CSV table of C-alpha atoms and ligand atoms in Angstrom, one decimal:
chain,number,residue,atom,x,y,z
A,248,UNK,CA,26.2,-17.8,-39.2
A,249,UNK,CA,27.7,-21.4,-37.7
A,250,UNK,CA,25.2,-23.1,-40.6
A,251,UNK,CA,26.4,-21.5,-43.3
A,252,UNK,CA,29.9,-22.3,-42.9
A,253,UNK,CA,29.7,-25.3,-42.1
A,254,UNK,CA,27.3,-25.9,-45.4
A,255,UNK,CA,29.9,-23.7,-47.4
A,256,UNK,CA,32.7,-26.2,-46.3
A,257,UNK,CA,30.2,-29.4,-47.4
A,258,UNK,CA,30.1,-28.3,-50.8
A,259,UNK,CA,32.6,-27.2,-51.3
A,260,UNK,CA,34.0,-31.0,-50.0
A,261,UNK,CA,32.1,-32.8,-51.6
A,262,UNK,CA,32.6,-30.6,-55.2
A,263,UNK,CA,36.6,-31.9,-54.7
A,264,UNK,CA,35.6,-35.1,-53.5
A,265,UNK,CA,34.2,-35.5,-56.4
A,266,UNK,CA,36.6,-34.1,-58.6
A,267,UNK,CA,39.5,-35.9,-57.7
A,268,UNK,CA,37.6,-39.8,-58.1
A,269,UNK,CA,36.6,-38.7,-61.1
A,270,UNK,CA,39.4,-37.3,-62.6
A,271,UNK,CA,41.5,-40.7,-60.8
A,272,UNK,CA,39.2,-43.1,-61.9
A,273,UNK,CA,37.5,-41.7,-65.2
A,274,UNK,CA,41.6,-41.7,-67.0
A,275,UNK,CA,42.4,-45.3,-65.5
A,276,UNK,CA,39.1,-46.4,-66.7
A,277,UNK,CA,39.8,-45.3,-70.4
A,278,UNK,CA,44.0,-46.7,-70.3
A,279,UNK,CA,42.4,-49.8,-69.4
A,280,UNK,CA,40.3,-50.0,-71.9
A,281,UNK,CA,41.4,-47.6,-75.4
A,282,UNK,CA,44.8,-47.9,-77.0
A,283,UNK,CA,44.9,-46.0,-79.6
A,284,UNK,CA,45.2,-41.9,-79.5
A,285,UNK,CA,42.2,-41.0,-81.4
A,286,UNK,CA,39.4,-42.5,-79.1
A,287,UNK,CA,41.3,-41.0,-76.4
A,288,UNK,CA,41.3,-37.7,-76.9
A,289,UNK,CA,37.3,-38.1,-77.8
A,290,UNK,CA,36.8,-40.0,-74.6
A,291,UNK,CA,38.8,-37.1,-73.2
A,292,UNK,CA,36.5,-35.1,-74.6
A,293,UNK,CA,32.8,-36.4,-73.5
A,294,UNK,CA,34.6,-37.4,-70.1
A,295,UNK,CA,35.4,-33.5,-69.6
A,296,UNK,CA,31.4,-32.7,-70.5
A,297,UNK,CA,29.7,-36.0,-68.2
A,298,UNK,CA,32.2,-34.5,-65.7
A,299,UNK,CA,30.9,-31.0,-65.9
A,300,UNK,CA,27.4,-32.0,-65.9
A,301,UNK,CA,26.8,-34.5,-63.1
A,302,UNK,CA,29.2,-31.8,-60.8
A,303,UNK,CA,26.7,-29.0,-62.3
A,304,UNK,CA,23.9,-31.3,-61.6
A,305,UNK,CA,25.5,-32.1,-57.9
A,306,UNK,CA,25.9,-28.4,-57.1
A,307,UNK,CA,22.3,-28.1,-58.3
A,308,UNK,CA,21.3,-29.7,-55.3
A,309,UNK,CA,22.6,-29.2,-52.6
A,310,UNK,CA,22.7,-25.5,-53.2
A,311,UNK,CA,18.8,-25.9,-53.6
A,312,UNK,CA,18.6,-28.0,-50.5
A,313,UNK,CA,20.7,-25.3,-49.0
A,314,UNK,CA,18.5,-22.6,-49.8
A,315,UNK,CA,15.0,-24.4,-49.1
A,316,UNK,CA,16.9,-24.2,-45.0
A,317,UNK,CA,18.0,-21.2,-44.9
A,318,UNK,CA,14.8,-19.5,-46.5
A,319,UNK,CA,13.3,-21.9,-44.1
A,320,UNK,CA,15.3,-20.1,-41.6
A,321,UNK,CA,14.1,-16.8,-42.2
A,322,UNK,CA,9.8,-17.3,-42.7
A,323,UNK,CA,10.8,-19.1,-38.9
A,324,UNK,CA,13.1,-16.4,-37.7
A,325,UNK,CA,10.1,-14.0,-39.2
A,326,UNK,CA,7.2,-14.9,-37.8
A,327,UNK,CA,9.6,-15.2,-34.6
A,328,UNK,CA,9.9,-11.8,-35.0
A,329,UNK,CA,5.8,-11.0,-35.6
A,330,UNK,CA,5.0,-12.6,-32.6
A,331,UNK,CA,7.8,-11.0,-30.1
A,332,UNK,CA,6.6,-7.2,-31.8
A,333,UNK,CA,2.4,-8.2,-31.9
A,334,UNK,CA,3.8,-9.4,-27.6
A,335,UNK,CA,5.3,-7.0,-27.3
A,336,UNK,CA,3.0,-4.1,-28.8
A,337,UNK,CA,0.3,-5.3,-27.1
A,338,UNK,CA,1.1,-5.9,-23.7
A,339,UNK,CA,-0.7,-4.1,-21.8
A,340,UNK,CA,1.9,-2.2,-20.5
A,341,UNK,CA,4.2,0.4,-22.0
A,342,UNK,CA,7.6,-0.9,-22.9
A,343,UNK,CA,10.6,1.1,-25.2
A,344,UNK,CA,13.9,1.0,-24.8
A,345,UNK,CA,17.7,3.2,-25.9
A,346,UNK,CA,20.9,3.0,-27.5
A,347,UNK,CA,23.9,3.3,-25.4
A,348,UNK,CA,23.9,7.3,-25.8
A,349,UNK,CA,20.1,7.1,-24.4
A,350,UNK,CA,18.4,7.7,-28.1
A,351,UNK,CA,14.9,6.0,-28.2
A,352,UNK,CA,15.5,2.4,-30.7
A,353,UNK,CA,11.7,1.2,-30.3
A,354,UNK,CA,9.0,1.9,-28.5
A,355,UNK,CA,4.9,-0.1,-27.9
A,356,UNK,CA,2.0,1.7,-28.5
A,357,UNK,CA,1.2,1.9,-25.2
A,358,UNK,CA,4.2,3.9,-24.6
A,359,UNK,CA,3.2,6.8,-27.2
A,360,UNK,CA,-0.2,6.8,-25.7
A,361,UNK,CA,1.6,7.0,-22.1
A,362,UNK,CA,3.4,10.4,-22.8
A,363,UNK,CA,1.0,11.4,-25.9
A,364,UNK,CA,3.0,11.4,-29.0
A,365,UNK,CA,1.0,10.5,-31.9
A,366,UNK,CA,3.6,9.3,-34.2
A,367,UNK,CA,6.1,6.2,-33.4
A,368,UNK,CA,9.0,8.0,-35.6
A,369,UNK,CA,8.7,11.4,-33.5
A,370,UNK,CA,10.2,9.3,-30.9
A,371,UNK,CA,12.7,7.1,-32.2
A,372,UNK,CA,16.2,8.5,-32.4
A,373,UNK,CA,15.2,10.8,-29.8
A,374,UNK,CA,16.4,11.2,-26.3
A,375,UNK,CA,14.8,12.8,-23.3
A,376,UNK,CA,16.4,16.1,-24.0
A,377,UNK,CA,14.8,16.3,-26.9
A,378,UNK,CA,11.6,15.6,-26.1
A,379,UNK,CA,11.8,17.7,-23.1
A,380,UNK,CA,10.6,15.8,-20.2
A,381,UNK,CA,11.2,18.7,-17.6
A,382,UNK,CA,12.5,15.0,-15.3
A,383,UNK,CA,14.9,13.8,-18.1
A,384,UNK,CA,17.8,14.0,-16.1
A,385,UNK,CA,16.5,11.5,-13.5
A,386,UNK,CA,15.8,9.5,-16.5
A,387,UNK,CA,19.3,9.6,-18.0
A,388,UNK,CA,21.2,9.5,-14.9
A,389,UNK,CA,18.9,6.6,-14.4
A,390,UNK,CA,19.6,4.9,-18.1
A,391,UNK,CA,23.3,6.0,-17.4
A,392,UNK,CA,23.9,4.1,-13.7
A,393,UNK,CA,22.3,0.5,-15.7
A,394,UNK,CA,24.4,0.7,-18.0
A,395,UNK,CA,27.2,0.9,-16.4
A,396,UNK,CA,26.9,-1.1,-13.3
A,397,UNK,CA,25.2,-3.7,-15.2
A,398,UNK,CA,22.1,-3.9,-12.8
A,399,UNK,CA,18.6,-3.5,-13.4
A,400,UNK,CA,16.8,-1.1,-11.5
A,401,UNK,CA,13.8,-2.4,-10.2
A,402,UNK,CA,9.7,-1.0,-9.8
A,403,UNK,CA,10.4,2.3,-8.7
A,404,UNK,CA,7.4,4.9,-8.9
A,405,UNK,CA,8.8,8.5,-10.6
A,406,UNK,CA,6.7,11.3,-11.9
A,407,UNK,CA,6.8,12.1,-15.8
A,408,UNK,CA,5.4,14.8,-17.4
A,409,UNK,CA,4.2,15.0,-20.2
A,410,UNK,CA,2.6,17.2,-23.4
A,411,UNK,CA,0.9,20.0,-22.6
A,412,UNK,CA,1.8,19.9,-18.7
A,413,UNK,CA,0.4,16.5,-18.2
A,414,UNK,CA,1.5,14.8,-15.1
A,415,UNK,CA,2.0,10.7,-14.9
A,416,UNK,CA,2.5,9.1,-11.8
A,417,UNK,CA,4.0,6.0,-12.8
A,418,UNK,CA,5.9,2.1,-11.9
A,419,UNK,CA,9.1,1.7,-13.7
A,420,UNK,CA,11.8,-1.1,-13.8
A,421,UNK,CA,14.7,-0.9,-16.8
A,422,UNK,CA,16.9,-3.2,-17.6
A,423,UNK,CA,20.3,-3.4,-19.1
A,424,UNK,CA,20.0,-4.8,-22.9
A,425,UNK,CA,23.0,-7.3,-23.8
A,426,UNK,CA,23.5,-9.3,-28.0
A,427,UNK,CA,24.6,-12.3,-28.0
A,428,UNK,CA,28.0,-12.0,-26.7
A,429,UNK,CA,26.6,-10.8,-23.2
A,430,UNK,CA,27.4,-6.6,-24.0
A,431,UNK,CA,25.9,-4.0,-22.8
A,432,UNK,CA,23.4,-2.7,-26.2
A,433,UNK,CA,21.3,0.5,-25.0
A,434,UNK,CA,18.6,-0.7,-22.0
A,435,UNK,CA,15.2,-1.4,-22.2
A,436,UNK,CA,12.6,-0.9,-19.6
A,437,UNK,CA,9.0,-1.4,-18.6
A,438,UNK,CA,6.3,1.3,-17.2
A,439,UNK,CA,3.1,1.3,-15.5
A,440,UNK,CA,0.5,4.3,-15.3
A,441,UNK,CA,-0.5,4.5,-11.8
A,442,UNK,CA,-1.6,7.7,-12.0
A,443,UNK,CA,-5.3,6.7,-11.2
A,444,UNK,CA,-4.5,4.2,-8.8
A,445,UNK,CA,-2.4,6.7,-7.1
A,446,UNK,CA,-5.4,8.6,-7.2
A,447,UNK,CA,-8.1,6.2,-6.1
A,448,UNK,CA,-5.4,5.2,-2.9
A,449,UNK,CA,-5.1,9.8,-1.8
A,450,UNK,CA,-9.0,10.0,-2.3
A,451,UNK,CA,-9.2,6.3,0.8
A,452,UNK,CA,-6.9,7.9,2.5
A,453,UNK,CA,-9.6,11.3,2.5
A,454,UNK,CA,-11.6,9.6,3.2
A,455,UNK,CA,-10.4,8.1,6.2
A,456,UNK,CA,-8.6,11.0,7.1
A,457,UNK,CA,-12.0,12.9,7.0
A,458,UNK,CA,-13.6,10.6,9.1
A,459,UNK,CA,-10.8,10.7,11.8
A,460,UNK,CA,-11.9,13.6,11.8
A,461,UNK,CA,-15.4,13.4,12.2
A,462,UNK,CA,-14.8,11.0,14.8
A,463,UNK,CA,-13.0,13.7,16.8
A,464,UNK,CA,-15.3,16.2,16.3
A,465,UNK,CA,-18.0,13.8,18.0
A,466,UNK,CA,-15.3,12.8,21.0
A,467,UNK,CA,-15.1,16.7,21.8
A,468,UNK,CA,-19.3,17.0,21.2
A,469,UNK,CA,-19.1,14.4,24.0
A,470,UNK,CA,-16.3,15.3,26.0
A,471,UNK,CA,-18.3,18.9,25.9
A,472,UNK,CA,-21.3,17.1,26.9
A,473,UNK,CA,-19.0,16.3,29.4
A,474,UNK,CA,-17.5,19.9,31.0
A,475,UNK,CA,-21.0,20.6,30.6
A,476,UNK,CA,-22.0,18.0,33.2
A,477,UNK,CA,-19.3,18.8,35.5
A,478,UNK,CA,-19.1,22.6,35.2
A,479,UNK,CA,-22.9,22.6,35.9
A,480,UNK,CA,-22.4,22.1,39.7
A,481,UNK,CA,-19.6,24.4,41.1
A,482,UNK,CA,-21.0,27.3,38.0
A,483,UNK,CA,-25.0,27.0,40.1
A,484,UNK,CA,-22.8,26.8,43.8
A,485,UNK,CA,-21.2,29.9,42.3
A,486,UNK,CA,-24.1,31.3,41.7
A,487,UNK,CA,-26.0,31.1,44.3
A,488,UNK,CA,-22.4,32.0,46.7
A,489,UNK,CA,-22.7,35.2,45.2
A,490,UNK,CA,-26.3,35.6,44.7
A,491,UNK,CA,-26.1,35.6,48.8
A,492,UNK,CA,-24.0,38.0,49.3
A,493,UNK,CA,-25.4,40.6,47.4
A,494,UNK,CA,-28.9,39.7,49.2
A,495,UNK,CA,-27.3,40.0,52.5
A,496,UNK,CA,-26.1,43.3,51.8
A,497,UNK,CA,-29.1,44.0,50.7
A,498,UNK,CA,-31.0,43.7,53.4
A,499,UNK,CA,-27.9,44.8,55.2
A,500,UNK,CA,-27.6,41.9,57.4
A,501,UNK,CA,-23.6,40.9,56.2
A,502,UNK,CA,-20.8,40.1,58.0
A,503,UNK,CA,-17.2,39.8,56.7
A,504,UNK,CA,-16.8,36.7,58.3
A,505,UNK,CA,-19.2,35.4,55.8
A,506,UNK,CA,-18.7,37.2,53.7
A,507,UNK,CA,-14.8,36.1,53.3
A,508,UNK,CA,-16.1,32.3,53.5
A,509,UNK,CA,-17.9,32.7,50.6
A,510,UNK,CA,-15.7,34.4,48.5
A,511,UNK,CA,-13.9,31.4,50.0
A,512,UNK,CA,-15.7,28.7,48.2
A,513,UNK,CA,-15.9,31.2,44.7
A,514,UNK,CA,-12.9,31.0,44.3
A,515,UNK,CA,-12.4,27.6,45.3
A,516,UNK,CA,-15.1,27.1,42.3
A,517,UNK,CA,-13.1,28.1,39.8
A,518,UNK,CA,-10.4,26.6,40.4
A,519,UNK,CA,-12.3,23.4,40.2
A,520,UNK,CA,-13.6,25.2,36.7
A,521,UNK,CA,-10.3,25.7,35.1
A,522,UNK,CA,-8.3,22.6,36.4
A,523,UNK,CA,-11.3,20.6,35.0
A,524,UNK,CA,-10.6,22.3,31.5
A,525,UNK,CA,-6.4,21.7,31.9
A,526,UNK,CA,-7.8,18.1,32.2
A,527,UNK,CA,-10.2,18.3,28.6
A,528,UNK,CA,-7.7,20.3,27.7
A,529,UNK,CA,-5.1,18.2,28.1
A,530,UNK,CA,-6.9,15.2,26.2
A,531,UNK,CA,-7.9,17.3,23.4
A,532,UNK,CA,-4.0,17.5,23.0
A,533,UNK,CA,-2.5,15.8,19.9
A,534,UNK,CA,0.7,13.0,21.1
A,535,UNK,CA,2.3,12.2,18.0
A,536,UNK,CA,4.7,10.7,20.4
A,537,UNK,CA,4.4,7.7,22.7
A,538,UNK,CA,4.8,8.3,25.9
A,539,UNK,CA,5.6,6.0,29.2
A,540,UNK,CA,2.9,6.1,31.7
A,541,UNK,CA,1.4,3.7,34.0
A,542,UNK,CA,-2.5,2.4,33.6
A,543,UNK,CA,-3.9,3.8,36.7
A,544,UNK,CA,-3.1,7.0,35.8
A,545,UNK,CA,-4.8,6.5,33.1
A,546,UNK,CA,-7.6,5.4,34.3
A,547,UNK,CA,-7.6,8.1,37.1
A,548,UNK,CA,-6.9,10.6,34.2
A,549,UNK,CA,-10.1,8.6,32.3
A,550,UNK,CA,-12.7,8.7,35.3
A,551,UNK,CA,-11.9,12.2,35.5
A,552,UNK,CA,-13.1,13.2,32.6
A,553,UNK,CA,-16.7,11.9,32.9
A,554,UNK,CA,-16.5,11.6,36.7
A,555,UNK,CA,-20.0,13.8,36.6
A,556,UNK,CA,-21.5,11.7,34.0
A,557,UNK,CA,-21.6,9.3,35.7
A,558,UNK,CA,-22.4,10.3,38.9
A,559,UNK,CA,-25.2,11.5,37.6
A,560,UNK,CA,-26.0,7.8,36.4
A,561,UNK,CA,-25.1,6.1,40.0
A,562,UNK,CA,-23.0,4.2,37.9
A,563,UNK,CA,-21.5,2.3,39.8
A,564,UNK,CA,-17.1,0.9,38.6
A,565,UNK,CA,-15.5,-1.6,39.9
A,566,UNK,CA,-12.0,-2.1,39.6
A,567,UNK,CA,-9.2,-4.7,39.4
A,568,UNK,CA,-6.0,-3.5,38.3
A,569,UNK,CA,-2.7,-4.6,37.6
A,570,UNK,CA,-0.7,-1.6,37.5
A,571,UNK,CA,1.4,-1.8,34.0
A,572,UNK,CA,3.6,0.1,32.6
A,573,UNK,CA,3.1,1.0,28.8
A,574,UNK,CA,4.4,2.8,26.3
A,575,UNK,CA,2.1,3.8,24.6
A,576,UNK,CA,-0.4,7.6,23.4
A,577,UNK,CA,-1.5,8.4,26.3
A,578,UNK,CA,-4.7,10.1,24.2
A,579,UNK,CA,-5.5,7.7,22.0
A,580,UNK,CA,-5.5,5.1,24.9
A,581,UNK,CA,-8.1,7.7,26.9
A,582,UNK,CA,-10.5,7.9,23.5
A,583,UNK,CA,-10.6,3.8,24.1
A,584,UNK,CA,-11.5,4.4,27.0
A,585,UNK,CA,-14.1,6.7,26.9
A,586,UNK,CA,-16.3,6.3,24.1
A,587,UNK,CA,-16.2,2.2,25.5
A,588,UNK,CA,-17.3,4.1,28.6
A,589,UNK,CA,-19.6,6.7,27.0
A,590,UNK,CA,-21.9,3.1,25.2
A,591,UNK,CA,-21.6,1.7,28.4
A,592,UNK,CA,-23.8,4.5,30.1
A,593,UNK,CA,-26.1,5.3,27.1
A,594,UNK,CA,-26.7,1.5,27.8
A,595,UNK,CA,-27.9,1.9,30.7
A,596,UNK,CA,-30.1,5.1,30.0
A,597,UNK,CA,-33.1,2.0,30.2
A,598,UNK,CA,-31.9,0.1,33.0
A,599,UNK,CA,-33.4,0.2,36.9
A,600,UNK,CA,-31.7,-2.1,38.2
A,601,UNK,CA,-27.7,-1.4,40.2
A,602,UNK,CA,-25.6,-0.4,37.3
A,603,UNK,CA,-22.0,-1.6,37.6
A,604,UNK,CA,-18.8,-1.4,35.0
A,605,UNK,CA,-15.7,-3.1,36.1
A,606,UNK,CA,-12.7,-2.6,34.4
A,607,UNK,CA,-9.5,-4.9,35.0
A,608,UNK,CA,-6.0,-4.8,33.3
A,609,UNK,CA,-3.7,-6.8,34.2
A,610,UNK,CA,-0.2,-8.1,31.6
A,611,UNK,CA,-0.3,-11.3,30.3
A,612,UNK,CA,3.5,-12.4,28.9
A,613,UNK,CA,4.2,-9.3,26.7
A,614,UNK,CA,0.6,-8.4,26.5
A,615,UNK,CA,-1.6,-5.6,28.2
A,616,UNK,CA,-5.3,-6.9,28.2
A,617,UNK,CA,-7.9,-4.4,29.4
A,618,UNK,CA,-11.3,-5.9,29.6
A,619,UNK,CA,-14.5,-3.5,30.7
A,620,UNK,CA,-17.7,-4.9,30.9
A,621,UNK,CA,-21.2,-3.4,32.5
A,622,UNK,CA,-24.8,-5.7,33.5
A,623,UNK,CA,-26.5,-2.9,30.7
A,624,UNK,CA,-27.4,-6.0,29.0
A,625,UNK,CA,-26.0,-6.4,26.6
A,626,UNK,CA,-25.3,-6.1,22.5
A,627,UNK,CA,-28.4,-8.4,20.0
A,628,UNK,CA,-26.9,-10.3,18.0
A,629,UNK,CA,-27.5,-9.2,15.0
A,630,UNK,CA,-25.7,-6.0,15.4
A,631,UNK,CA,-22.4,-7.0,17.1
A,632,UNK,CA,-21.0,-8.1,14.4
A,633,UNK,CA,-21.5,-4.2,13.1
A,634,UNK,CA,-20.7,-2.0,15.9
A,635,UNK,CA,-17.0,-2.0,14.5
A,636,UNK,CA,-18.4,-0.9,10.9
A,637,UNK,CA,-18.7,3.0,10.7
A,638,UNK,CA,-21.4,5.3,10.5
A,639,UNK,CA,-23.2,2.0,12.9
A,640,UNK,CA,-25.4,3.4,15.5
A,641,UNK,CA,-28.5,2.0,17.0
A,642,UNK,CA,-29.4,5.2,18.6
A,643,UNK,CA,-31.3,7.9,17.2
A,644,UNK,CA,-28.9,10.8,15.4
A,645,UNK,CA,-28.4,13.4,17.8
A,646,UNK,CA,-27.5,10.8,20.1
A,647,UNK,CA,-24.7,8.6,18.1
A,648,UNK,CA,-22.0,9.5,14.7
A,649,UNK,CA,-22.0,5.6,15.4
A,650,UNK,CA,-17.7,6.3,14.9
A,651,UNK,CA,-17.0,5.9,18.3
A,652,UNK,CA,-15.2,2.2,17.6
A,653,UNK,CA,-14.8,2.4,14.6
A,654,UNK,CA,-12.6,4.3,15.8
A,655,UNK,CA,-11.6,2.8,19.0
A,656,UNK,CA,-11.0,-0.5,15.7
A,657,UNK,CA,-9.1,2.5,13.8
A,658,UNK,CA,-7.1,4.1,16.7
A,659,UNK,CA,-6.0,0.1,17.9
A,660,UNK,CA,-5.4,-1.6,15.2
A,661,UNK,CA,-3.3,0.7,13.2
A,662,UNK,CA,-2.2,3.0,15.8
A,663,UNK,CA,-1.4,1.5,18.3
A,664,UNK,CA,-0.6,-2.1,16.6
A,665,UNK,CA,-3.1,-4.4,18.9
A,666,UNK,CA,-6.9,-6.1,18.8
A,667,UNK,CA,-10.3,-5.4,20.3
A,668,UNK,CA,-13.1,-7.2,20.4
A,669,UNK,CA,-16.6,-7.8,21.8
A,670,UNK,CA,-18.6,-10.0,23.3
A,671,UNK,CA,-22.5,-10.4,25.4
A,672,UNK,CA,-21.3,-11.9,28.8
A,673,UNK,CA,-24.0,-13.3,31.1
A,674,UNK,CA,-22.6,-14.0,34.3
A,675,UNK,CA,-23.2,-12.6,38.4
A,676,UNK,CA,-22.3,-10.3,40.8
A,677,UNK,CA,-23.5,-10.4,44.3
A,678,UNK,CA,-25.3,-13.0,44.1
A,679,UNK,CA,-27.5,-11.7,40.7
A,680,UNK,CA,-27.4,-12.9,37.5
A,681,UNK,CA,-26.3,-10.8,35.0
A,682,UNK,CA,-26.2,-9.8,31.0
A,683,UNK,CA,-23.7,-6.7,29.3
A,684,UNK,CA,-21.1,-5.7,26.5
A,685,UNK,CA,-17.7,-6.9,27.4
A,686,UNK,CA,-14.9,-5.0,25.2
A,687,UNK,CA,-11.3,-6.6,25.1
A,688,UNK,CA,-8.7,-4.3,24.1
A,689,UNK,CA,-5.3,-6.6,23.7
A,690,UNK,CA,-2.0,-4.3,23.5
A,691,UNK,CA,1.5,-5.2,22.8
A,692,UNK,CA,3.7,-4.0,25.7
B,846,ATP,N1,-21.8,-1.5,26.2
B,846,ATP,C1,-23.0,-1.5,24.9
B,846,ATP,N2,-24.0,-1.8,25.3
B,846,ATP,C2,-24.6,-2.4,24.7
B,846,ATP,N3,-24.3,-1.4,22.7
B,846,ATP,C3,-23.3,-1.0,23.2
B,846,ATP,C4,-22.9,-0.8,24.0
B,846,ATP,N4,-21.8,0.1,23.1
B,846,ATP,C5,-22.0,0.2,21.6
B,846,ATP,N5,-23.4,-0.5,21.4
B,846,ATP,C6,-24.0,-0.4,20.0
B,846,ATP,O1,-22.9,-0.6,19.0
B,846,ATP,C7,-23.1,0.7,18.6
B,846,ATP,C8,-22.4,1.4,18.3
B,846,ATP,O2,-21.7,2.3,19.0
B,846,ATP,P1,-20.6,2.8,18.8
B,846,ATP,O3,-20.1,3.7,19.7
B,846,ATP,O4,-19.8,3.3,17.7
B,846,ATP,O5,-21.1,4.3,17.8
B,846,ATP,P2,-22.9,5.2,18.9
B,846,ATP,O6,-22.4,4.9,20.5
B,846,ATP,O7,-23.6,4.9,18.7
B,846,ATP,O8,-22.2,6.4,18.3
B,846,ATP,P3,-21.2,7.4,18.6
B,846,ATP,O9,-20.1,8.2,17.7
B,846,ATP,O10,-21.9,8.8,19.4
B,846,ATP,O11,-20.1,6.6,19.5
B,846,ATP,C9,-24.2,1.8,19.9
B,846,ATP,O12,-24.9,2.4,18.3
B,846,ATP,C10,-24.7,0.7,20.2
B,846,ATP,O13,-25.9,0.0,19.3
B,847,MG,MG1,-20.3,5.2,21.5
């Protein structure tokens, strides 16, 4: 605009200046050399023609120069416009822009594809309400807000239901569209179809959920084995006592005192059975919130749950505990203890020397450190790097799913925001040298 005005002024000024100079100097020159009227008239005519010819030539060159310049600029502008259009058209993201009334002024093919439209003319000039998006109200409100506040709305996830009721999940950013003067003339938006990505994420989450579910089932299986273990003895006592009472009656040697004693013992044992059920039931309760507990209580509850397995296998637990208060998911932490202890018990199967499991808890700065170590021989070098992977197990199918430690790692890192590690250690205990696995869990207090 500016260059055009200045070139008008330039051409007109040159023409004006030339005219003034021509009239002034040519008249003065003629007056100086010619005196008779006839010649003067003739020369004036010639001078007039000369003026027209020269000024036409000047005008021709100036206009040509200006025209070429404008042509050049126009070509350049067209090229830039083409490039811009190509960029928008080929951008790997959907782009569209609307005017102040919310009518579409432009969009690239990717956007047409996203909203299942074949032709651009089905979009241009239309509003969201014309396109029948069920989400039109939200779209219009967003546009209004951006236009009114002149502020962008970036990277938000929204739903768009396109033709044939196909729902797409998109990540959108909208910015106000400004003209040269800085006034808002509409909105410009980019949006990316993330439906597939979201579906994949959901699938991953589902798979993770499935793994958690499987591992819960696995630890439930282990627990049931523990219950069965724990019940065997009291059940056999009850059965023996009941058979005894019956036999004494049949033989006619029963007496009230003996019978009462046996019935009391039966009662005691059934109460014990009922209590073990409560212990296990509490363990299976899913904790949705944390509570404050002491590590000693936690350990006592854990050991109660697996006491019979420990006793049956002659395993001695050696405790070295600082009773630390912690706010945590109690059952999750018990599940971790049980998984690790069960693994040690399994590892002791082949062992025929003294079996020990050392449990140490201590507070270091603002961390709770739990170390569980056995003397069952440790974990082989080619195995140790994989023990936290899901489904990794060196046991046969019947005895291990390979989810125990995976689950421990998941719970510790994702749920309790801590860390867990394992190493094979060599150590002395009661003047004997042992090798074993040592698990270390660090939790933020
Ligand atoms: N204390 C340990 N001593 C020796 N090896 C161990 C010990 N703890 C774990 N492992 C090894 O780590 C592997 C993975 O343990 P993890 O608890 O994840 O699975 P699992 O015990 O095989 O099966 P489950 O899902 O029933 O727990 C085990 O198969 C075993 O080889
Ligand atoms: Mg295990």
